Tab-separated table of C-alpha atoms in Angstrom:
chain	number	residue	atom	x	y	z
A	1	MET	CA	139.486	99.866	85.105
A	2	ALA	CA	136.792	101.522	87.207
A	3	GLY	CA	136.639	105.288	87.115
A	4	ILE	CA	134.473	108.160	85.948
A	5	GLN	CA	133.149	105.968	83.147
A	6	ASP	CA	131.551	103.732	85.799
A	7	PHE	CA	130.827	106.101	88.699
A	8	TRP	CA	129.495	109.641	89.145
A	9	CYS	CA	129.692	112.099	92.022
A	10	PHE	CA	128.084	115.465	92.708
A	11	GLU	CA	129.893	117.586	95.289
A	12	ASP	CA	129.501	121.170	96.439
A	13	ASP	CA	131.584	122.950	99.091
A	14	PHE	CA	129.650	126.226	98.604
A	15	ILE	CA	132.870	128.179	98.049
A	16	GLY	CA	132.881	131.636	96.516
A	17	GLY	CA	130.154	133.728	98.128
A	18	GLY	CA	127.017	135.046	96.484
A	19	ILE	CA	123.244	134.844	96.905
A	20	PHE	CA	121.345	131.808	95.642
A	21	GLY	CA	118.788	132.595	92.951
A	22	ALA	CA	115.187	131.635	92.227
A	23	SER	CA	116.220	129.671	89.133
A	24	ALA	CA	119.134	127.488	88.116
A	25	THR	CA	121.869	128.631	85.725
A	26	ALA	CA	124.184	126.817	83.359
A	27	PHE	CA	126.838	126.891	86.092
A	28	ASP	CA	124.766	126.491	89.272
A	29	PRO	CA	121.953	123.919	89.729
A	30	TRP	CA	120.787	125.316	93.090
A	31	VAL	CA	117.399	127.021	93.365
A	32	ILE	CA	115.929	128.906	96.318
A	33	THR	CA	112.237	128.727	97.163
A	34	ASP	CA	111.266	131.601	99.478
A	35	THR	CA	107.647	131.908	100.635
A	36	SER	CA	108.087	135.097	102.649
A	37	SER	CA	105.792	137.982	101.725
A	38	GLY	CA	106.906	140.905	103.891
A	39	GLY	CA	110.322	139.717	105.053
A	40	THR	CA	113.708	139.175	103.429
A	41	PRO	CA	115.277	135.893	104.620
A	42	LEU	CA	118.965	135.285	103.898
A	43	TYR	CA	120.163	132.554	101.533
A	44	THR	CA	123.759	132.878	100.522
A	45	ARG	CA	127.194	131.349	100.290
A	46	LEU	CA	129.092	133.076	103.081
A	47	ASP	CA	132.099	134.990	101.752
A	48	HIS	CA	134.388	133.890	104.569
A	49	GLY	CA	133.092	130.428	105.347
A	50	GLU	CA	131.088	130.891	108.530
A	51	THR	CA	130.024	133.495	111.056
A	52	SER	CA	131.584	131.900	114.143
A	53	GLY	CA	133.709	128.984	115.290
A	54	THR	CA	136.301	127.074	113.274
A	55	PHE	CA	136.828	128.568	109.817
A	56	ARG	CA	135.459	126.597	106.870
A	57	PRO	CA	136.160	127.662	103.293
A	58	GLY	CA	132.565	127.520	102.098
A	59	VAL	CA	129.181	127.506	103.831
A	60	ALA	CA	125.612	127.933	102.584
A	61	ARG	CA	123.426	129.808	105.087
A	62	LEU	CA	119.621	129.815	105.170
A	63	GLU	CA	118.274	132.270	107.748
A	64	PHE	CA	114.923	133.780	108.680
A	65	ASP	CA	114.570	137.496	109.204
A	66	SER	CA	112.576	139.022	112.080
A	67	GLN	CA	109.413	139.634	110.079
A	68	GLY	CA	106.448	138.254	112.056
A	69	GLU	CA	105.201	135.879	109.361
A	70	ALA	CA	105.424	132.266	108.250
A	71	GLN	CA	108.607	131.747	106.241
A	72	ASN	CA	109.883	128.766	104.284
A	73	VAL	CA	113.352	128.832	102.761
A	74	CYS	CA	114.375	125.801	100.702
A	75	LEU	CA	117.602	125.101	98.815
A	76	SER	CA	117.096	122.397	96.192
A	77	PHE	CA	117.472	121.722	92.466
A	78	GLY	CA	114.066	123.307	91.831
A	79	ASP	CA	112.440	119.918	91.209
A	80	LYS	CA	115.000	118.883	88.602
A	81	LEU	CA	115.290	115.272	89.775
A	82	ALA	CA	118.816	114.620	88.554
A	83	PHE	CA	119.701	111.524	90.569
A	84	ASP	CA	118.101	108.226	89.491
A	85	ILE	CA	117.312	106.410	92.746
A	86	ASN	CA	118.379	103.091	91.222
A	87	LYS	CA	121.800	104.589	90.471
A	88	VAL	CA	122.348	106.500	93.721
A	89	ARG	CA	124.571	104.766	96.255
A	90	GLY	CA	125.054	107.432	98.889
A	91	TYR	CA	124.406	110.910	100.251
A	92	GLU	CA	126.460	112.830	102.792
A	93	CYS	CA	126.435	116.364	104.116
A	94	GLY	CA	127.854	118.460	106.918
A	95	CYS	CA	125.552	120.994	108.550
A	96	ARG	CA	124.633	122.776	111.755
A	97	PHE	CA	121.739	124.628	113.331
A	98	VAL	CA	122.316	128.182	114.586
A	99	ALA	CA	119.696	129.500	117.005
A	100	GLY	CA	118.701	133.100	116.474
A	101	THR	CA	118.424	133.980	120.163
A	102	GLY	CA	119.037	132.360	123.522
A	103	GLY	CA	120.936	129.318	122.245
A	104	ALA	CA	117.734	127.348	121.621
A	105	LYS	CA	115.774	126.569	118.489
A	106	ASP	CA	112.446	128.352	118.449
A	107	THR	CA	109.495	125.989	118.865
A	108	THR	CA	107.994	127.267	115.604
A	109	THR	CA	111.048	126.251	113.546
A	110	THR	CA	111.346	123.006	111.583
A	111	VAL	CA	114.328	121.851	109.511
A	112	ALA	CA	114.690	118.970	107.046
A	113	TRP	CA	117.463	117.800	104.716
A	114	GLY	CA	118.264	114.817	102.482
A	115	LEU	CA	117.093	113.650	99.046
A	116	THR	CA	113.520	114.080	97.805
A	117	GLY	CA	111.291	114.048	94.776
A	118	ASP	CA	109.285	117.209	94.051
A	119	ARG	CA	109.416	119.528	97.066
A	120	ASN	CA	106.510	120.912	99.052
A	121	ASP	CA	106.221	123.608	101.701
A	122	THR	CA	104.681	120.985	103.993
A	123	ILE	CA	107.350	118.351	104.568
A	124	ASP	CA	104.943	115.542	105.442
A	125	THR	CA	103.203	115.902	102.084
A	126	ILE	CA	106.373	115.388	100.015
A	127	ALA	CA	105.549	112.186	98.150
A	128	ILE	CA	109.116	110.896	97.799
A	129	ALA	CA	111.663	111.561	100.517
A	130	SER	CA	114.622	110.159	102.378
A	131	ILE	CA	115.417	112.807	104.970
A	132	PHE	CA	116.710	113.852	108.350
A	133	ARG	CA	114.614	116.293	110.324
A	134	LEU	CA	114.587	118.574	113.356
A	135	ALA	CA	111.037	118.735	114.642
A	136	SER	CA	109.501	121.648	116.548
A	137	THR	CA	111.295	121.409	119.874
A	138	GLY	CA	113.091	123.999	121.953
A	139	ALA	CA	116.364	123.713	123.825
A	140	THR	CA	117.275	120.245	122.537
A	141	LEU	CA	117.799	119.330	118.878
A	142	PRO	CA	116.839	115.641	118.487
A	143	VAL	CA	117.156	114.351	114.935
A	144	VAL	CA	114.534	112.030	113.451
A	145	ILE	CA	114.535	110.273	110.083
A	146	GLU	CA	111.773	109.789	107.558
A	147	ASN	CA	111.248	107.961	104.296
A	148	ASP	CA	108.461	107.789	101.750
A	149	ASP	CA	108.472	106.050	98.364
A	150	ALA	CA	104.701	106.534	97.865
A	151	THR	CA	104.127	102.997	99.191
A	152	ASN	CA	106.389	102.592	102.215
A	153	THR	CA	106.304	105.391	104.777
A	154	ASN	CA	108.052	105.949	108.104
A	155	ASP	CA	107.681	109.278	109.916
A	156	ASP	CA	109.598	110.700	112.876
A	157	VAL	CA	111.752	107.623	113.524
A	158	ALA	CA	113.921	108.373	116.562
A	159	THR	CA	117.674	108.237	116.039
A	160	GLY	CA	119.035	108.837	119.531
A	161	PHE	CA	121.247	111.551	118.021
A	162	SER	CA	120.836	115.225	118.834
A	163	MET	CA	122.464	118.213	117.216
A	164	VAL	CA	123.995	120.905	119.397
A	165	ASP	CA	123.399	124.574	118.640
A	166	THR	CA	126.252	126.023	116.482
A	167	THR	CA	128.084	122.656	116.450
A	168	TRP	CA	128.815	120.994	113.111
A	169	ALA	CA	127.475	117.502	112.496
A	170	LYS	CA	127.530	115.143	109.529
A	171	PHE	CA	124.889	112.860	108.069
A	172	LYS	CA	124.946	110.005	105.581
A	173	ILE	CA	122.337	107.877	103.789
A	174	ASP	CA	123.295	104.546	102.212
A	175	PHE	CA	121.109	103.725	99.193
A	176	SER	CA	122.959	100.557	98.145
A	177	ASN	CA	119.934	98.431	99.161
A	178	LEU	CA	116.606	100.188	98.540
A	179	ASP	CA	114.799	97.589	100.655
A	180	ASP	CA	116.903	98.688	103.635
A	181	VAL	CA	118.107	102.279	103.278
A	182	LYS	CA	120.511	103.046	106.120
A	183	TYR	CA	120.975	106.366	107.922
A	184	TYR	CA	124.073	107.547	109.815
A	185	ALA	CA	124.849	110.567	111.987
A	186	GLY	CA	127.722	111.946	114.028
A	187	LEU	CA	129.543	115.077	115.090
A	188	ALA	CA	131.874	116.548	112.489
A	189	THR	CA	134.862	115.790	114.723
A	190	GLY	CA	134.027	112.082	115.132
A	191	GLY	CA	132.805	109.034	113.288
A	192	LEU	CA	129.401	108.157	111.916
A	193	THR	CA	127.042	105.782	113.709
A	194	ARG	CA	124.056	104.077	112.148
A	195	VAL	CA	120.800	105.510	113.524
A	196	GLY	CA	117.210	104.308	113.427
A	197	ALA	CA	118.389	100.757	112.724
A	198	GLY	CA	115.337	99.264	114.422
A	199	THR	CA	113.089	100.444	111.574
A	200	THR	CA	113.417	99.154	108.012
A	201	MET	CA	113.411	102.176	105.711
A	202	LYS	CA	112.308	101.043	102.242
A	203	MET	CA	112.557	103.161	99.083
A	204	SER	CA	112.230	100.294	96.590
A	205	ALA	CA	108.725	101.184	95.333
A	206	TYR	CA	110.076	104.328	93.644
A	207	ALA	CA	112.001	104.180	90.378
A	208	ALA	CA	112.596	107.779	89.251
A	209	GLY	CA	114.752	110.753	90.225
A	210	LEU	CA	115.777	112.584	93.395
A	211	GLN	CA	117.163	116.010	94.227
A	212	PRO	CA	119.102	117.436	97.203
A	213	PHE	CA	116.899	119.281	99.668
A	214	PHE	CA	117.582	121.613	102.613
A	215	GLN	CA	114.556	123.363	104.109
A	216	ILE	CA	114.070	125.590	107.151
A	217	GLN	CA	110.622	126.933	107.964
A	218	LYS	CA	108.722	128.701	110.712
A	219	THR	CA	105.105	129.417	111.431
A	220	SER	CA	104.196	133.071	111.989
A	221	ASP	CA	106.940	134.213	114.348
A	222	THR	CA	109.767	136.747	114.613
A	223	ASN	CA	112.642	134.320	115.316
A	224	VAL	CA	115.829	134.483	113.214
A	225	ASP	CA	116.969	130.862	113.401
A	226	ALA	CA	119.389	129.673	110.713
A	227	PHE	CA	120.665	126.481	109.111
A	228	GLU	CA	124.144	126.197	107.594
A	229	ILE	CA	125.487	123.591	105.174
A	230	ASP	CA	129.227	123.001	104.976
A	231	TYR	CA	129.222	120.531	102.094
A	232	ILE	CA	127.131	117.977	100.230
A	233	ARG	CA	128.153	114.876	98.315
A	234	VAL	CA	125.898	112.480	96.347
A	235	TRP	CA	127.394	109.567	94.454
A	236	GLY	CA	126.425	106.470	92.498
A	237	VAL	CA	126.942	104.241	89.476
A	238	ARG	CA	126.284	104.927	85.800
């Protein structure tokens, strides 16, 4: 009978409050990378779910402060690549963008999330990645997808899906066929639709591990944009 002996699942609802640390613990695999020098960005599990809108029991929040400097805040497993790509079958998360001022993402802000190999401050130089991304645009929040297995690369593939400031959305990646990795997106209140289907996203040239990855960064600027994660789920076979 199929069960935990055949399948594995990592889930986190970010319940319980508390600041993420710079190193993993025996009870918490998450690691924060913070490149700020003069500022103090926020990276925490919110005590009461979220700052506005419909209550959610657990939310991770990554937020710039107003220091006029380049800042990069990344939540990952600190390059512990726990998920064998040949065993992974799927990734899903719920998240939202929260503009710091004026209801529009600052043009200096970039956000990316998904599964990667070793992280890098510069997203385009991450050697192994299967990610969603918000590029540096203003009032609109179009989502693009990218993949890189060190042989096959697709950058900034349009999805036709846009996030809405402060509105929850959900995203899924299907790894069941590494020669055709499929991406899905939708609002949290609706269903998921496959996006970027016109481009074949291959990850079959890579045969090692992956880690979850959420990164928000800005060039030297005072904006206080934020990214919130409601939940993450990664699953596969043993």
